[in-house]
Short mmCIF file of C-alpha atoms and ligand atoms in Angstrom, two decimals:
data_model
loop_
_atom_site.label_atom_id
_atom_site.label_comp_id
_atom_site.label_asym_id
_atom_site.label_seq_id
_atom_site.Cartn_x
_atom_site.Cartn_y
_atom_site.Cartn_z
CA UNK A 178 -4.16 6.91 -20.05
CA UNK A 179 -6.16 3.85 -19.39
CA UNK A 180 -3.16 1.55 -20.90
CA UNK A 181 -0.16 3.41 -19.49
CA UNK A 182 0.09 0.19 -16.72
CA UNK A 183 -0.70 -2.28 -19.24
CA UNK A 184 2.31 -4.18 -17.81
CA UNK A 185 1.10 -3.79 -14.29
CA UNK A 186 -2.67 -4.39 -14.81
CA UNK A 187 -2.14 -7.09 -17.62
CA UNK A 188 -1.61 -10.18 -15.38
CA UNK A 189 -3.51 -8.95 -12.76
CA UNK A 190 -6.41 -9.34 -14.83
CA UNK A 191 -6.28 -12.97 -15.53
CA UNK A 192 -5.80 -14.29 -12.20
CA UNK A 193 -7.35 -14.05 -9.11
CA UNK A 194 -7.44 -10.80 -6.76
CA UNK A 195 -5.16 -12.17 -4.50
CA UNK A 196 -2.56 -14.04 -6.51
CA UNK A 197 -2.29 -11.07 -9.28
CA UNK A 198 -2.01 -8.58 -6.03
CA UNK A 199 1.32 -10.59 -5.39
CA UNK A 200 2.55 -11.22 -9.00
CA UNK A 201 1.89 -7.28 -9.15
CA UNK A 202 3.84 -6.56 -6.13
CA UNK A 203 6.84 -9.21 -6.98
CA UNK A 204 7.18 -7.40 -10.48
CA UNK A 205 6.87 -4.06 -9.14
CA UNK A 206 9.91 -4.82 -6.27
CA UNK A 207 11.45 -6.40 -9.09
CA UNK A 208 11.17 -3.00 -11.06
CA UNK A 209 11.71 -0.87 -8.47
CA UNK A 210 15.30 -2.78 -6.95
CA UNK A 211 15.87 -2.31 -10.42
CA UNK A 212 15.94 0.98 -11.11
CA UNK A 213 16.56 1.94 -7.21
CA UNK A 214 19.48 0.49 -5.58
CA UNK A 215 22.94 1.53 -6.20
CA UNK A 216 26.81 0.29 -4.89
CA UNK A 217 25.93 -0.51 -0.76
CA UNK A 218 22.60 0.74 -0.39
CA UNK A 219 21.77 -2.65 -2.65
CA UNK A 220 23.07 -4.73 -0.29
CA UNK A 221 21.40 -2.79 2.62
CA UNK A 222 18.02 -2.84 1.56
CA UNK A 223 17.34 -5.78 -1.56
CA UNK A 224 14.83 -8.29 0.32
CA UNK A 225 14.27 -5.61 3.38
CA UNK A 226 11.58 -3.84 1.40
CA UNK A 227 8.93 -6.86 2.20
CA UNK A 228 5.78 -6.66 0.19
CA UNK A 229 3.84 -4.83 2.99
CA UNK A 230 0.72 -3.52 0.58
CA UNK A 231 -0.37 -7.44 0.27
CA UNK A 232 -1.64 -7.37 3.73
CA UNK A 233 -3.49 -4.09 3.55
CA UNK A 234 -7.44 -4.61 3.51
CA UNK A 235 -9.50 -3.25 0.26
CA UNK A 236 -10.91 -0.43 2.77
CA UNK A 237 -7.27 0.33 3.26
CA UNK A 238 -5.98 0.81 -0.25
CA UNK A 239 -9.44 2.57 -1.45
CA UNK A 240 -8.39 5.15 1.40
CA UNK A 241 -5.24 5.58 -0.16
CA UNK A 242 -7.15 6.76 -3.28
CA UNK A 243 -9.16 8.78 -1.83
CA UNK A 244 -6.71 10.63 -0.26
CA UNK A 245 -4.26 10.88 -3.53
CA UNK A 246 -7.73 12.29 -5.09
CA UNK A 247 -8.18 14.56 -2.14
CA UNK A 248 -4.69 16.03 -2.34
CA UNK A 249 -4.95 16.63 -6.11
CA UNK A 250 -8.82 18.36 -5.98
CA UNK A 251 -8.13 20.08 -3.20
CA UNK A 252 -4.66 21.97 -4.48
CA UNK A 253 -6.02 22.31 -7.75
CA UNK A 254 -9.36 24.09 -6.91
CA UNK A 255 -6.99 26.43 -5.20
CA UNK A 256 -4.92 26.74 -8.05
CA UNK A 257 -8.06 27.81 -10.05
CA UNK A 258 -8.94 30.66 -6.91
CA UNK A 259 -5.58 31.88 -7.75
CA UNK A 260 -6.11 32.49 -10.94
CA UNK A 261 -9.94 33.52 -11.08
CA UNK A 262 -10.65 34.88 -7.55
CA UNK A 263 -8.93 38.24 -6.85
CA UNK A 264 -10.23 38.34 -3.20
CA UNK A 265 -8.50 34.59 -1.80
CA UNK A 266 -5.35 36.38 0.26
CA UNK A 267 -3.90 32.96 0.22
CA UNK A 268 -0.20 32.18 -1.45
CA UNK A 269 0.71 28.47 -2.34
CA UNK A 270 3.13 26.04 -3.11
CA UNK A 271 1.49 23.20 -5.07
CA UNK A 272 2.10 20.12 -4.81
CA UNK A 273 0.32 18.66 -7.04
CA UNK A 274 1.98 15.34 -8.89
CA UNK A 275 3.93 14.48 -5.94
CA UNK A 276 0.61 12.97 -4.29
CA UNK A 277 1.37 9.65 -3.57
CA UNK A 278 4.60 10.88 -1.68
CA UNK A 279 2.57 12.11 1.45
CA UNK A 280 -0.21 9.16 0.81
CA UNK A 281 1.81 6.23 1.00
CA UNK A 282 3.74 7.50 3.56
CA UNK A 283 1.42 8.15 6.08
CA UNK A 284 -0.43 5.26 5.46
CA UNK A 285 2.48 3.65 7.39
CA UNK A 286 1.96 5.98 10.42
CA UNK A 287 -0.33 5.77 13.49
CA UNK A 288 -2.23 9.44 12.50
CA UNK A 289 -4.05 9.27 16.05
CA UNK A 290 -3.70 10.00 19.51
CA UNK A 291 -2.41 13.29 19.38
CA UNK A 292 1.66 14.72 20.22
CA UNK A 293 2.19 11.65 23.17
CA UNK A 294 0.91 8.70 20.85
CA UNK A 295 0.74 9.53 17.29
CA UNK A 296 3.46 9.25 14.67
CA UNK A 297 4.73 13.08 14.28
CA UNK A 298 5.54 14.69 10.43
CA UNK A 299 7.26 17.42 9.78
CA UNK A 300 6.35 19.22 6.73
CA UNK A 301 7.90 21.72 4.70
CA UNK A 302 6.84 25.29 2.76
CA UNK A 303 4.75 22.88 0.19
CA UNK A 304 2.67 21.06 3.45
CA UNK A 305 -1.05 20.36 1.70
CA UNK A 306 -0.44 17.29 0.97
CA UNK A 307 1.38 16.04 4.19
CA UNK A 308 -1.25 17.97 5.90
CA UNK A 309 -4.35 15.84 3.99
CA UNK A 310 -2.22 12.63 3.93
CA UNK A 311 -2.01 13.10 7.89
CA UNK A 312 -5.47 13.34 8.34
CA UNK A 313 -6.30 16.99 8.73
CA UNK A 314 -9.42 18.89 7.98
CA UNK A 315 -10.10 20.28 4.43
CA UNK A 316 -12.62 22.37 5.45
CA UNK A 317 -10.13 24.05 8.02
CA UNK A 318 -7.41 23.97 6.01
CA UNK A 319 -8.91 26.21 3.15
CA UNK A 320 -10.00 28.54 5.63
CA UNK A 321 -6.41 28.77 7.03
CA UNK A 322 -4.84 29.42 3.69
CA UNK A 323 -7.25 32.07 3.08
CA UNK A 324 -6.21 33.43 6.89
CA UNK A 325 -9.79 32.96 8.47
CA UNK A 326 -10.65 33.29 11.81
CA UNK A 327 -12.26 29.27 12.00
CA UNK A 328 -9.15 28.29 9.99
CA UNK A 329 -7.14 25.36 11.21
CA UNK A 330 -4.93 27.42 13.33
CA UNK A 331 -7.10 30.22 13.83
CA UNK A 332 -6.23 32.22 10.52
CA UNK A 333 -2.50 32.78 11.51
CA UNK A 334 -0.42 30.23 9.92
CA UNK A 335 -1.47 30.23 6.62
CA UNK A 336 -0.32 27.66 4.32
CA UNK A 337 3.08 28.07 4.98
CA UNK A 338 2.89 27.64 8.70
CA UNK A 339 0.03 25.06 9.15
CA UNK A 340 -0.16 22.38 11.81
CA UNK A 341 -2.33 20.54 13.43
CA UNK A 342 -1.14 18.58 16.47
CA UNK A 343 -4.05 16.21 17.45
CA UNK A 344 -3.06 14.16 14.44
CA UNK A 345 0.82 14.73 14.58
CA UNK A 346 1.07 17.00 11.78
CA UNK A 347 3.69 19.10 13.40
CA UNK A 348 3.74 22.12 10.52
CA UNK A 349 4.81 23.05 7.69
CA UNK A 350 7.99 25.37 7.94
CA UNK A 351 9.17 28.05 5.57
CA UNK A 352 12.62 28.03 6.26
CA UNK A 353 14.64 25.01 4.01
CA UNK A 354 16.98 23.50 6.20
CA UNK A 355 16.41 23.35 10.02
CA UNK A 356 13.42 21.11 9.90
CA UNK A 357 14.70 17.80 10.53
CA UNK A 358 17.29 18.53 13.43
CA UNK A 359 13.89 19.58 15.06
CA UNK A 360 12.17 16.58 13.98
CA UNK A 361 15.30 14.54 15.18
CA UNK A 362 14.46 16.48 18.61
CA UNK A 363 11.36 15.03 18.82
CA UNK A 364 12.49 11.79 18.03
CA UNK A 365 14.90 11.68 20.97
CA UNK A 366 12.34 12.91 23.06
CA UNK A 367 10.10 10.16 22.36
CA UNK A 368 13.37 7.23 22.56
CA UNK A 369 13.57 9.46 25.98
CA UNK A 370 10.15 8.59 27.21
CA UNK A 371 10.10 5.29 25.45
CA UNK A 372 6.89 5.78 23.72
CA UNK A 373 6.67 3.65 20.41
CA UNK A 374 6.38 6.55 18.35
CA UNK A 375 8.32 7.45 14.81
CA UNK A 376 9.09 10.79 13.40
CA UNK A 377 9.07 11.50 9.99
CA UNK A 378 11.02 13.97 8.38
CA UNK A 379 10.01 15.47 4.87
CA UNK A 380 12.26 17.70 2.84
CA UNK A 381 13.00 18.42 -0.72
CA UNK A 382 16.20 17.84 -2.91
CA UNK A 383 17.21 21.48 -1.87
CA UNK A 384 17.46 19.92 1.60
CA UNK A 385 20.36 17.86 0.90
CA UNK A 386 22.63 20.81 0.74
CA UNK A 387 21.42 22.62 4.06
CA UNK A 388 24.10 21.30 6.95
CA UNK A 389 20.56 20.86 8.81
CA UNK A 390 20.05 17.20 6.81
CA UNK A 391 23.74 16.25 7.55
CA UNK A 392 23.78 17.52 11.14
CA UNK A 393 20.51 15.42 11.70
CA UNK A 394 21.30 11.70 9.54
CA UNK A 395 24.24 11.97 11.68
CA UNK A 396 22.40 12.73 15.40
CA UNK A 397 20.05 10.34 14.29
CA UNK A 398 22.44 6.99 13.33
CA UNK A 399 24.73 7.84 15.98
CA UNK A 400 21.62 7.77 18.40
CA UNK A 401 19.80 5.04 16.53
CA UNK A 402 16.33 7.60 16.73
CA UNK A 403 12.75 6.51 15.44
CA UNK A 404 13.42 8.87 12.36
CA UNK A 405 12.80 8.90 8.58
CA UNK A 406 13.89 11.34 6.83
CA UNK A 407 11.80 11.59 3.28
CA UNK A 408 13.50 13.31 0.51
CA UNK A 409 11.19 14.47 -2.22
CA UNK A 410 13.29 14.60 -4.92
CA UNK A 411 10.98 16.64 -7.62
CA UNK A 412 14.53 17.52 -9.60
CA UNK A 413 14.31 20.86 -8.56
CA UNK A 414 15.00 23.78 -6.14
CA UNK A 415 12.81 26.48 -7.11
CA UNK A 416 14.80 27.04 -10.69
CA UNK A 417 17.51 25.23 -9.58
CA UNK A 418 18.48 21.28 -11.35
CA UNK A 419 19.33 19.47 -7.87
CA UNK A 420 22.54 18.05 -9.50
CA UNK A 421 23.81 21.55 -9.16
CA UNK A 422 24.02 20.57 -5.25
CA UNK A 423 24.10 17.17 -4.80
CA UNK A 424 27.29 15.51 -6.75
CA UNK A 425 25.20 11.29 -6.65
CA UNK A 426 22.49 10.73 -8.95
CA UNK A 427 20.89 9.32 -6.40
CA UNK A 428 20.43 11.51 -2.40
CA UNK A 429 19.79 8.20 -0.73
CA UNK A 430 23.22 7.31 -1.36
CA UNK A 431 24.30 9.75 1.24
CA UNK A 432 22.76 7.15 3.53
CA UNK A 433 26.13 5.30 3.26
CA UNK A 434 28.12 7.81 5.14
CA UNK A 435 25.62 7.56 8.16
CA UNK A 436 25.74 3.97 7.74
CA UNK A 437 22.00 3.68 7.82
CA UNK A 438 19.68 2.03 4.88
CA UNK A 439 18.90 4.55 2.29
CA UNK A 440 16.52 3.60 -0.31
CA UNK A 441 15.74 5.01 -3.70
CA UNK A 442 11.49 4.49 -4.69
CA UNK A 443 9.58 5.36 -7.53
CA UNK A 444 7.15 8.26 -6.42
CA UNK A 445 4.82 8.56 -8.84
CA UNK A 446 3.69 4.80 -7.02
CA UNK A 447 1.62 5.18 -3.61
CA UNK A 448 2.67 1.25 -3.13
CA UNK A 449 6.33 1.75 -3.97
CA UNK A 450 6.42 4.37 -1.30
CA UNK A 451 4.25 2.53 1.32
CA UNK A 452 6.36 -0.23 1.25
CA UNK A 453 9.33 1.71 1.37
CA UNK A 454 7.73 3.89 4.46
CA UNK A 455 6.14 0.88 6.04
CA UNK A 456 9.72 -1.28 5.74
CA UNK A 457 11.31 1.98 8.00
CA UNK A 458 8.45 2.39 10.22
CA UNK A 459 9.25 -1.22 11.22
CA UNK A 460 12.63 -0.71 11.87
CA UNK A 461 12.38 2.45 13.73
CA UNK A 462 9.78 1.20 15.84
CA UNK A 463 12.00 -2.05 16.76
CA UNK A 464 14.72 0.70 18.05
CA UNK A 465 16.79 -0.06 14.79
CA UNK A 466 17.01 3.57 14.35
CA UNK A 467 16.56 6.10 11.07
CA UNK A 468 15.99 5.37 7.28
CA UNK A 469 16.43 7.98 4.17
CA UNK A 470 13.86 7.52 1.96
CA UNK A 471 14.27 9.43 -1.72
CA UNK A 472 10.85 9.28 -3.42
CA UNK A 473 11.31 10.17 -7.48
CA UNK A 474 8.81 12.39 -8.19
CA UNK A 475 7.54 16.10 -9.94
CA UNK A 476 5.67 18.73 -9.60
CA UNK A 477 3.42 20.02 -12.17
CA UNK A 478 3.18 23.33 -11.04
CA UNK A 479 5.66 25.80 -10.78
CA UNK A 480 7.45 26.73 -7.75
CA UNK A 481 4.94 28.97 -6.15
CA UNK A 482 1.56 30.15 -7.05
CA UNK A 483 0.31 29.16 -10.27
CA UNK A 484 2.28 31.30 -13.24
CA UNK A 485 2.02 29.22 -16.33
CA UNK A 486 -1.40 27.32 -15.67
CA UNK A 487 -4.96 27.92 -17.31
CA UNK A 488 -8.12 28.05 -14.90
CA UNK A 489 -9.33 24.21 -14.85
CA UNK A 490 -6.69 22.32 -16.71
CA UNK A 491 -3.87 20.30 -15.08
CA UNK A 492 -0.07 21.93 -14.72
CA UNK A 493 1.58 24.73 -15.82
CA UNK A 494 3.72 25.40 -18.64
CA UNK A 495 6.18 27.53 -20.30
CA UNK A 496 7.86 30.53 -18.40
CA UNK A 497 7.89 31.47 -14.75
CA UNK A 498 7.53 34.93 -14.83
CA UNK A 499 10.01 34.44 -11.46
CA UNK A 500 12.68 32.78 -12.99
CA UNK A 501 15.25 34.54 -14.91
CA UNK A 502 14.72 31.66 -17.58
CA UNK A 503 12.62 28.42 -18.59
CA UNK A 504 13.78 26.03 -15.62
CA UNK A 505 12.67 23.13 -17.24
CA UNK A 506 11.05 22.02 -20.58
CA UNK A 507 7.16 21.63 -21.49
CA UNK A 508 7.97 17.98 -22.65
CA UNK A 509 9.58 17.44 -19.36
CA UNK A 510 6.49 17.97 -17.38
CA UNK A 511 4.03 16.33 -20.19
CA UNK A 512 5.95 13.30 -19.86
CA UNK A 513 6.24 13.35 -15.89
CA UNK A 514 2.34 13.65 -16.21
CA UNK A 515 1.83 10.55 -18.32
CA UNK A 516 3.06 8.24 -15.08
CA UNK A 517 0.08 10.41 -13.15
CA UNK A 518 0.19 9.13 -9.17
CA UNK A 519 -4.23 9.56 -9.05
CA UNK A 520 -3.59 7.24 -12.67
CA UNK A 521 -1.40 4.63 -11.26
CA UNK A 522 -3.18 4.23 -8.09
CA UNK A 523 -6.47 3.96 -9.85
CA UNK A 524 -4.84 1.23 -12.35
CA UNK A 525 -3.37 -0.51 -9.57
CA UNK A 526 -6.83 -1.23 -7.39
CA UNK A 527 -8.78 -1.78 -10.72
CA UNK A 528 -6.49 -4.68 -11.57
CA UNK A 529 -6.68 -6.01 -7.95
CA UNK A 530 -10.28 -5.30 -7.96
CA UNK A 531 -10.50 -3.54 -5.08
CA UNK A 532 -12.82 -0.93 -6.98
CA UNK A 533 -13.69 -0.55 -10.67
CA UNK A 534 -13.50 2.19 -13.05
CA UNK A 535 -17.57 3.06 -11.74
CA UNK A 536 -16.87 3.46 -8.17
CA UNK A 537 -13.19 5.47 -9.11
CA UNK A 538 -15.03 7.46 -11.55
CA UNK A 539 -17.50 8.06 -8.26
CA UNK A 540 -15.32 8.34 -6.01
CA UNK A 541 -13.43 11.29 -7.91
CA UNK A 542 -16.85 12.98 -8.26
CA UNK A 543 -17.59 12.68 -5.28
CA UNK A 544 -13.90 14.10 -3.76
CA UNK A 545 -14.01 17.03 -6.06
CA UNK A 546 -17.35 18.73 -4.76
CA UNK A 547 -16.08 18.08 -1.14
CA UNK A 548 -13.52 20.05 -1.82
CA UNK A 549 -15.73 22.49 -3.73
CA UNK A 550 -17.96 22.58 -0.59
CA UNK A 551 -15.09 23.00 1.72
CA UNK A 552 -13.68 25.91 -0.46
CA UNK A 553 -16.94 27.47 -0.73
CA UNK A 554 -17.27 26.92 3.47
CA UNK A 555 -14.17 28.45 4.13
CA UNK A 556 -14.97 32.04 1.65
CA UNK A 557 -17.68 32.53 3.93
CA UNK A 558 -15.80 32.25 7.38
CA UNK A 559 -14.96 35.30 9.39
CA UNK A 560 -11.45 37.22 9.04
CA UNK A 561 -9.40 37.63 11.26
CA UNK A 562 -9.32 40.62 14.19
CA UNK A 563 -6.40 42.62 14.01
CA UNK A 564 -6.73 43.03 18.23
CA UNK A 565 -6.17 39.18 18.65
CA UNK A 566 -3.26 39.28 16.40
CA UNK A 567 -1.04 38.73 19.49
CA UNK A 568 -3.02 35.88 21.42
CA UNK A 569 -2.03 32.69 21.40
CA UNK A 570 1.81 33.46 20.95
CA UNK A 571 2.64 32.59 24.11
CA UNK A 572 1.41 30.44 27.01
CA UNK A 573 -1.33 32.03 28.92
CA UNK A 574 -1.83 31.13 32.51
CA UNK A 575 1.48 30.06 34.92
CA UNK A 576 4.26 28.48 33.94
CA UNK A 577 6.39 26.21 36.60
CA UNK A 578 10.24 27.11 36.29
CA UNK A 579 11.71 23.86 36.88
CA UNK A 580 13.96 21.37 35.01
CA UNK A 581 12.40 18.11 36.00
CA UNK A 582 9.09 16.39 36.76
C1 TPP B 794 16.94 29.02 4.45
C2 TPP B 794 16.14 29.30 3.19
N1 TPP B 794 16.79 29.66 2.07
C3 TPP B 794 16.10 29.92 0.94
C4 TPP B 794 14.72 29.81 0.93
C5 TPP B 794 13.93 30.10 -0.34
N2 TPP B 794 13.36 28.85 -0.84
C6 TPP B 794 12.06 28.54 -0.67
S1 TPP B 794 11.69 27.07 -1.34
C7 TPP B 794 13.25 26.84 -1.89
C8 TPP B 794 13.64 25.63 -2.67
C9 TPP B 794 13.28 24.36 -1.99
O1 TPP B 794 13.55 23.29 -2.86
P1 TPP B 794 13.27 21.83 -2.43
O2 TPP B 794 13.82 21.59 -1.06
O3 TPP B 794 13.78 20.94 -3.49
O4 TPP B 794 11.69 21.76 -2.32
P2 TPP B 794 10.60 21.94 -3.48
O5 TPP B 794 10.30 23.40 -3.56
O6 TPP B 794 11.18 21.41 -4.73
O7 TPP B 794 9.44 21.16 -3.01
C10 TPP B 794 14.06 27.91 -1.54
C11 TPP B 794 15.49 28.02 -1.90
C12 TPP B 794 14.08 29.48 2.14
N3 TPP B 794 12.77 29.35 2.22
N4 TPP B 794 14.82 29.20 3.26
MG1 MG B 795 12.69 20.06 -5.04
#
């Protein structure tokens, strides 16, 4: 594990922080346009991507850690109350290997200010990570997923309907498809009112095939909108291969027809993605309009729930008792686990020496029994009563009828 980014780590071990952070970064873009840019999209992007992680501060890269590590304890104490703890009501959809996704993406945003001045996401049925990544409570958020009174959104929403708009997180959404031509909503809204802010759009590979993610690349080039849309690409649609839907290797390339940039990173690497994220941000906040973003990645655990794993050990394998067959091979996973997003970010900021194996090794220790603590919080938080079942569904107090002002 500890030599996997040998290549990566190597140099930055003989020379100094700053210089090794660049060499790093110049052979990482170097990788990356190599493995990522196809036909146009090349010429769109090569150079564009900038080496934005250079100028974060050590406090800001730790944070990314901390949040990959966050992600991953949190989802996979839950996947372990799945499998041990007969009472937790809640039902999830892990996403556990796609951390760095979420992480270096919203590292890019402003996650403050609420719905008028924060950067808004919108998630999708597998939101944990987006959620965490945006800034919002664990504490709440387990006690949501279990459907608790205190819960994040009052014990309503679950997982699969969480939000939380005082940091922009505007839910996750159960329904594949329609997601980002509300998201591209928003974004007109805020070109409307001229506010600086940039909406970000996340969806899956099984998005691509939804007229929603056609209907809304095109609404958002034609109107040049703040809006990224973030493709996940973890291969797979529930037990489907995503070449069974999309006919390119590669989703970004669909970019091309909207005559936007569309750019191809690795996912597995929080910095590939940041830079990718933090390249669009730039551009949408300049009025340049939208960027697709596909982020390579996988998911360890199945599609939903945890079929397949073992109570305290990492992914699951063999058959989905929900699929008519095995979806995808054991080695498949095993080797999408040795390029680990918690393992590259870790060997990343121990060759820049931002931290050292110690204070990561503390760090993690530390992360896990907050989540414990906030899982063990939230089992002792009220239930919900059935008599307020129907409050807050609709605006209490007067509403103005009017159209303007
Ligand atoms: C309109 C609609 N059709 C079908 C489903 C059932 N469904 C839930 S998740 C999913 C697959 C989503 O795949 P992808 O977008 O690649 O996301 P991933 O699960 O891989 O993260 C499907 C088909 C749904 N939720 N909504
Ligand atoms: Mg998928």
């Amino acid at each position: 594990m500890a030599d996997r980014n040998d290549a990566h780590s190597h140099d930055a071990q003989r020379k100094s922080p700053s210089a090794s952070r660049r060499n790093f970064l110049q052979a990482l873009a170097g990788a990356g346009a190599a493995i990522s840019f196809s036909s146009r999209i090349a010429n769109a992007q090569q150079g564009e991507i900038g080496y934005w992680a250079k100028d974060l501060s050590d406090a800001q890269l730790t944070n990314m850690f901390s949040t990959i590590l966050k992600i991953r304890w949190y989802e996979r104490t839950l996947v372990d109350k799945m499998l041990t703890d007969s009472n937790y009501r809640g039902y999830n959809h892990f996403y556990v290997g796609q951390e760095a996704v979420a992480t270096g993406v919203c590292a890019a945003l402003k996650n403050t200010g609420g719905v008028m001045e924060a950067d808004l996401i919108y998630s999708t049925h597998r939101p944990s990570g987006h959620a965490i990544a945006k800034g919002a409570d664990i504490k709440k958020m387990a006690a949501e997923y279990d459907f608790r009174a205190t819960g994040l959104n009052k014990g309503y929403a679950g997982e699969m309907h969480i939000s939380d708009k005082s940091i922009g997180f505007m839910g996750a959404d159960g329904m594949i498809g329609p997601g980002p031509v509300i998201a591209t909503g928003s974004a007109f809204a805020i070109r409307a009112r001229g506010s600086k802010q940039v909406v970000v759009n996340f969806g899956g590979d099984g998005t691509y095939a939804t007229p929603h993610f056609h209907s809304a690349m095109n609404n958002a080039a034609l109107l040049k909108l703040p809006f990224i849309y973030v493709i996940e690409n973890n291969l797979y649609h529930q037990y489907a291969h995503y070449s069974w839907s999309c006919p390119m290797k590669d989703i970004a390339e669909a970019a091309g027809t909207y005559g936007i940039p569309g750019v191809v990173v690795d996912g597995q690497d929080v910095m590939q993605v940041y830079n990718a994220a933090k390249t669009a941000v730039e551009r949408a906040r300049a009025g340049q309009g939208p960027t697709l973003i596909e982020a390579k990645t996988y998911r360890y655990y199945n599609h939903w729930g945890a079929p397949g794993a073992k109570p305290g050990e990492l992914g699951a394998f063999g058959y989905d008792p929900l699929a008519i067959s095995s979806f995808r091979p054991e080695r498949e996973v095993r080797e999408w686990m040795t390029r680990d997003p918690v393992d590259i970010c870790r060997n990343t900021l121990i060759g820049w020496k931002v931290i050292d194996a110690t204070k990561a090794t503390a760090m993690e220790a530390a992360i896990k029994q907050e989540v414990l603590d906030a899982v063990a919080w939230a089992d002792k938080q009220p239930f919900c009563k059935p008599e307020d079942g129907l409050k807050n569904v609709f605006v209490e107090g007067s509403v103005a009828a009017r159209q303007f002002g």
